């Protein structure tokens, strides 16, 4: 009862419980239960101990003081030592009396864990109490230890000798129970370990516990190897040991992958089941504790898993069984043993994948969905310091990547023989896919459909993209049978599906940013496949590399790509000699690292079959680089649209108007961008301090540009697909929905069927159309909208709007009824405002389209500014303010503008297009401007005449005029107020308003929120890497190394694709 002093009865209960347990342990050790009466007495005492255990469990759960009282009674000191001595005596006597399934080698006895022992029930009862008490002592001990997570446990502990002895005794007792007691006792001991490691706050103490578990797993591995009679464990062979506290890198405890053939007749798969339970315990501990994830890596846990799998080589092969006489019964026995081993290995894989997922952060209990996706898509750069990432899970991912763990683990799995059986091969591949993401799977023979773009939404993410290395390596390791070849092609087909261009908003950036491109070109991983043109997966690996590298590459990926693909061309003529390889370029950023010599043209004598074969390889490699350069997209973008307006108005009538768009995004049916408030001050200080007063009203406030200067809206857009109907809503500004379910708004959209831009305001019930302005599919177009409010609102309510498409003004201006919008109005891009979407004023589909850089100015821009923004291109990263608002080279800008005008589909010549934009002098950018001399031209004279300012193409704006500037590459996975995406179910990402870096801007808006999964795409293509790694001269050695017309043409094509539409290059 609360408030009473019940220490004495509790102390008596504790004494009786442990006295009873010790008596039962002695009985299990020495009493022969010959008579039925003795058996009944023993069972009765067991029942008493179990009931007392249940009582103590409830007391501990009810009152926290109980644990402290039991600790004061010596439950983890004297009583634990007594129990430890009795348990060890029982195990020793059991070991001496029964040596079945044991093998003595090198003076040591290797035994298999038994399914059950007489100690199991008693020991399980003791562990049930220890499980609840151990966390208390773990936290109290850990508070006196150092807490640096990544620091090695070499410093001396400040624990007293008695506590240190107790901890060692407890660990030894639990580990011994897992090794040599039955399943029930081992499971109970593992629960104690799980609670103890999960509650530990000291990295040193937890590292000691983890070292003990890893040593136990190593012992299981050695036991499996010796009982399986692998060559690496033959009698007399010295197996190197890893010292406690020493990482796997410091020790030499590495097993060769070729360690012999497994002999299964002397091996019980029960040891694999026991190891699976240990791995499941570690999984739970790692999910609860960050320092456990660090300790697992530092203790060599990953390498321990690999060693155990290597020790099971051949266990699932029927050839691993001894030869027997032909006969039906013998064959059944052989198949049974083979199936039992295969099922055990499959169970082990399930536990292993669960542990690996906990170690790298997949499915952690405290992680949000957005956090998992952010971790999955976090790029790992090979140039950073080892294990300097921001979290333990990121450090573990980096460790697995650098040690090629997944590739080696796949080889170990294949060594067990599990892939040689069709059913198990399919199960292993599906298990690996589920480790990547539970929604992934391959088709089975029953006719189930495979993953398709329709069956898996494009907005979904995979939880562990790093595991794709394991999946790909397993596909390579499949046997060369008809089934194996077919499964390997299906597996690579699944990888190609995940990396298809349609997945650019979800799985493609994840796989590209996890270093998969580097792995494909790494000689230690998948590069040998690219060098073997006869391999059955060669074409699929080449296609996979092209898709990944064309989308995004880190700088290290780019360097490795050049070394692997272009490197063979840059070798010196001559043969390799022992100890010396013919020179190969090592730093592709230095052109002089390749000897520049004049090559003689090939003659009939030199064009042998070998020479032609090499040229075919060089040409194929160059073509791969060319395809990567051609398909690269440099523009970060948002993918918007996706559904039909009829769905909003008809099927969502039960949902509140202001919640309908969010519901559509949550269902994955629509993607759009929303700015919560066009004036950020309206959110922070309220409407009274934002905007200007409305005419003839003291209560209403108007957004300042609508009452004075007007505004200009600029965006880049790109149509996708071949749909000829639908509307692209490029801008929608709307006030909050009123109580009468109405709202004021101004909406602009492009009608694909009529090829016109339309505008509609709440003051007029019909839309107004601009002149026809066709937009080509898959081409970036620039749209600039200028809004001039009425100068005398009392006399006229008409506002004037001008439209510029690709820098060219449309033939006519448009007048619409002006509308007064408050400062807290919202901006929608990609969808109409909720009120307009629920009305019949607009209808039709919302096709998917791409939105590039987007700007809004609180001033009006001229046609020269529109042309200048167009000439800068969609990949320009600036916002047209500062000391260098644009790239200043007129030659580079003009060359890019010529290509964009040629692609825009505008009728007439490029020269005519320049005249329509008022910049005809741009055509002479190459030479005329430099020849004018001082004072001969409208712009600056002399050497500076070759600049954008010379032809009035320099768009320089004051930062105070920028309302918002959005670029898809500047995004965050959390809100500014600290809320994660978990708090907003339909939330995807937040795009930062770059204009907020200017503290004097009073008209700045809030950040933009992208609703709908997979809406933000931020590539980093081949040409961008060429720019930052040294420029196009990096590729000049390939031109010099060309030996044939075909190779020379491809090398020049590669340079052209790296320079085209790329002003910096």
Short mmCIF file of C-alpha atoms in Angstrom, two decimals, residues 597-790:
data_model
loop_
_atom_site.label_atom_id
_atom_site.label_comp_id
_atom_site.label_asym_id
_atom_site.label_seq_id
_atom_site.Cartn_x
_atom_site.Cartn_y
_atom_site.Cartn_z
CA UNK A 597 51.78 12.56 -78.69
CA UNK A 598 50.90 12.61 -82.35
CA UNK A 599 49.34 9.29 -83.23
CA UNK A 600 49.81 7.86 -86.68
CA UNK A 601 46.62 6.87 -88.48
CA UNK A 602 45.92 3.12 -88.36
CA UNK A 603 47.02 1.11 -91.34
CA UNK A 604 45.80 -2.18 -92.73
CA UNK A 605 48.65 -3.95 -90.96
CA UNK A 606 47.79 -2.49 -87.53
CA UNK A 607 44.00 -2.95 -87.86
CA UNK A 608 44.01 -6.56 -86.68
CA UNK A 609 41.09 -8.39 -85.15
CA UNK A 610 42.44 -7.58 -81.69
CA UNK A 611 42.68 -3.90 -82.59
CA UNK A 612 39.10 -3.91 -83.90
CA UNK A 613 37.84 -5.65 -80.76
CA UNK A 614 39.49 -3.00 -78.59
CA UNK A 615 38.02 -0.23 -80.71
CA UNK A 616 34.56 -1.75 -80.33
CA UNK A 617 35.00 -1.72 -76.55
CA UNK A 618 36.26 1.88 -76.58
CA UNK A 619 33.39 2.99 -78.81
CA UNK A 620 30.84 1.23 -76.59
CA UNK A 621 32.28 2.91 -73.51
CA UNK A 622 32.26 6.31 -75.15
CA UNK A 623 28.68 5.79 -76.27
CA UNK A 624 27.71 5.07 -72.67
CA UNK A 625 29.28 8.36 -71.59
CA UNK A 626 27.52 10.17 -74.42
CA UNK A 627 24.14 8.77 -73.45
CA UNK A 628 24.75 9.78 -69.84
CA UNK A 629 25.65 13.31 -70.93
CA UNK A 630 22.68 13.60 -73.32
CA UNK A 631 20.03 12.37 -70.91
CA UNK A 632 21.21 14.51 -68.01
CA UNK A 633 18.76 17.10 -66.69
CA UNK A 634 20.34 20.05 -64.93
CA UNK A 635 17.23 21.82 -63.67
CA UNK A 636 15.89 21.13 -60.16
CA UNK A 637 12.14 20.95 -60.43
CA UNK A 638 8.86 20.22 -58.71
CA UNK A 639 6.51 17.67 -60.22
CA UNK A 640 2.97 19.07 -60.00
CA UNK A 641 -0.55 18.09 -61.04
CA UNK A 642 -1.78 14.54 -61.38
CA UNK A 643 -5.59 14.27 -61.09
CA UNK A 644 -8.91 15.59 -62.37
CA UNK A 645 -10.83 18.59 -61.10
CA UNK A 646 -14.04 16.58 -61.28
CA UNK A 647 -12.69 14.37 -58.50
CA UNK A 648 -12.41 17.37 -56.20
CA UNK A 649 -15.90 18.71 -56.87
CA UNK A 650 -17.82 15.41 -57.10
CA UNK A 651 -16.17 12.75 -54.97
CA UNK A 652 -14.97 14.94 -52.11
CA UNK A 653 -18.13 16.89 -51.37
CA UNK A 654 -18.21 15.53 -47.80
CA UNK A 655 -14.79 17.03 -47.04
CA UNK A 656 -14.42 20.65 -46.00
CA UNK A 657 -13.53 22.93 -48.89
CA UNK A 658 -10.24 24.07 -47.37
CA UNK A 659 -9.20 20.44 -46.70
CA UNK A 660 -9.94 18.92 -50.11
CA UNK A 661 -6.59 19.56 -51.75
CA UNK A 662 -4.77 18.19 -48.70
CA UNK A 663 -6.89 15.05 -48.79
CA UNK A 664 -6.08 14.56 -52.47
CA UNK A 665 -2.37 14.92 -51.75
CA UNK A 666 -2.58 12.49 -48.85
CA UNK A 667 -4.12 9.88 -51.13
CA UNK A 668 -1.28 10.36 -53.62
CA UNK A 669 -3.58 11.71 -56.32
CA UNK A 670 -2.23 15.23 -56.61
CA UNK A 671 0.94 17.25 -56.09
CA UNK A 672 0.94 20.98 -55.64
CA UNK A 673 2.92 23.79 -54.07
CA UNK A 674 1.43 26.14 -51.48
CA UNK A 675 2.67 29.34 -49.86
CA UNK A 676 0.83 29.78 -46.58
CA UNK A 677 0.97 33.58 -46.60
CA UNK A 678 2.06 35.87 -49.40
CA UNK A 679 3.16 38.35 -46.72
CA UNK A 680 5.07 36.66 -43.91
CA UNK A 681 4.41 39.53 -41.51
CA UNK A 682 0.68 38.73 -41.65
CA UNK A 683 1.39 35.47 -39.83
CA UNK A 684 3.80 36.81 -37.26
CA UNK A 685 2.21 40.15 -36.26
CA UNK A 686 -1.32 39.85 -37.61
CA UNK A 687 -3.22 41.62 -40.37
CA UNK A 688 -3.23 45.00 -38.62
CA UNK A 689 0.51 45.44 -39.23
CA UNK A 690 0.61 43.96 -42.75
CA UNK A 691 -0.43 45.44 -46.08
CA UNK A 692 -2.30 48.69 -46.54
CA UNK A 693 -5.89 49.68 -45.65
CA UNK A 694 -8.53 48.93 -48.26
CA UNK A 695 -10.32 51.86 -49.87
CA UNK A 696 -13.48 52.94 -48.02
CA UNK A 697 -12.80 50.39 -45.27
CA UNK A 698 -10.92 50.66 -42.02
CA UNK A 699 -11.08 46.97 -41.13
CA UNK A 700 -9.88 45.29 -44.33
CA UNK A 701 -6.23 45.15 -45.37
CA UNK A 702 -4.85 44.69 -48.91
CA UNK A 703 -1.58 43.14 -49.98
CA UNK A 704 0.60 46.18 -50.75
CA UNK A 705 1.55 45.42 -54.43
CA UNK A 706 -2.14 45.10 -55.36
CA UNK A 707 -2.76 48.64 -54.17
CA UNK A 708 0.32 50.40 -55.51
CA UNK A 709 3.17 49.04 -57.62
CA UNK A 710 1.74 45.79 -58.93
CA UNK A 711 3.71 42.56 -59.11
CA UNK A 712 5.56 40.34 -61.56
CA UNK A 713 5.51 36.57 -61.51
CA UNK A 714 8.21 34.51 -63.25
CA UNK A 715 8.40 30.74 -63.59
CA UNK A 716 9.94 28.03 -65.74
CA UNK A 717 7.66 25.17 -66.77
CA UNK A 718 7.90 22.03 -68.87
CA UNK A 719 5.04 19.96 -70.29
CA UNK A 720 5.35 16.19 -70.03
CA UNK A 721 3.82 13.36 -72.02
CA UNK A 722 1.57 13.67 -75.03
CA UNK A 723 -1.71 14.68 -73.40
CA UNK A 724 -3.61 17.24 -75.47
CA UNK A 725 -6.13 18.24 -72.79
CA UNK A 726 -6.00 19.64 -69.30
CA UNK A 727 -4.92 22.80 -67.50
CA UNK A 728 -1.63 23.83 -65.89
CA UNK A 729 -2.30 26.20 -62.99
CA UNK A 730 0.86 28.29 -62.90
CA UNK A 731 -0.39 30.81 -60.30
CA UNK A 732 -3.35 31.06 -57.97
CA UNK A 733 -3.59 33.71 -55.21
CA UNK A 734 -6.61 33.35 -52.93
CA UNK A 735 -7.91 34.77 -49.68
CA UNK A 736 -9.04 32.45 -46.87
CA UNK A 737 -12.41 30.80 -47.39
CA UNK A 738 -15.20 32.83 -45.80
CA UNK A 739 -18.02 31.52 -43.67
CA UNK A 740 -20.26 31.57 -46.73
CA UNK A 741 -17.89 29.10 -48.48
CA UNK A 742 -16.70 31.77 -50.91
CA UNK A 743 -13.29 33.32 -51.43
CA UNK A 744 -11.60 36.10 -53.37
CA UNK A 745 -8.95 34.89 -55.80
CA UNK A 746 -6.86 35.55 -58.88
CA UNK A 747 -6.00 32.46 -60.92
CA UNK A 748 -3.85 31.96 -64.06
CA UNK A 749 -3.59 28.70 -66.00
CA UNK A 750 -2.53 27.32 -69.39
CA UNK A 751 -5.10 25.36 -71.40
CA UNK A 752 -3.31 22.63 -73.34
CA UNK A 753 -6.15 22.04 -75.80
CA UNK A 754 -6.44 25.71 -76.88
CA UNK A 755 -2.76 26.58 -76.29
CA UNK A 756 -3.77 29.73 -74.44
CA UNK A 757 -3.10 31.28 -71.05
CA UNK A 758 -6.29 32.13 -69.18
CA UNK A 759 -6.91 34.37 -66.21
CA UNK A 760 -9.89 34.52 -63.87
CA UNK A 761 -10.65 36.61 -60.79
CA UNK A 762 -13.42 36.31 -58.25
CA UNK A 763 -14.78 39.67 -59.43
CA UNK A 764 -15.61 38.21 -62.88
CA UNK A 765 -17.33 34.91 -63.52
CA UNK A 766 -15.73 34.17 -66.90
CA UNK A 767 -12.09 33.72 -67.78
CA UNK A 768 -10.13 36.04 -70.06
CA UNK A 769 -7.79 34.53 -72.64
CA UNK A 770 -4.40 35.65 -73.87
CA UNK A 771 -3.44 35.15 -77.54
CA UNK A 772 -2.36 31.68 -78.65
CA UNK A 773 1.13 30.79 -77.49
CA UNK A 774 2.06 27.16 -78.21
CA UNK A 775 4.34 25.34 -75.78
CA UNK A 776 6.39 22.37 -76.91
CA UNK A 777 6.46 19.15 -74.91
CA UNK A 778 9.63 18.22 -72.98
CA UNK A 779 11.09 21.72 -73.50
CA UNK A 780 11.63 24.28 -70.75
CA UNK A 781 9.60 27.45 -71.32
CA UNK A 782 9.78 30.69 -69.39
CA UNK A 783 6.59 32.54 -68.49
CA UNK A 784 6.51 36.04 -67.01
CA UNK A 785 3.25 37.67 -65.88
CA UNK A 786 3.06 41.38 -65.05
CA UNK A 787 0.05 42.68 -63.06
CA UNK A 788 -0.67 46.43 -62.95
CA UNK A 789 -3.51 47.41 -60.59
CA UNK A 790 -5.95 50.23 -61.56
#
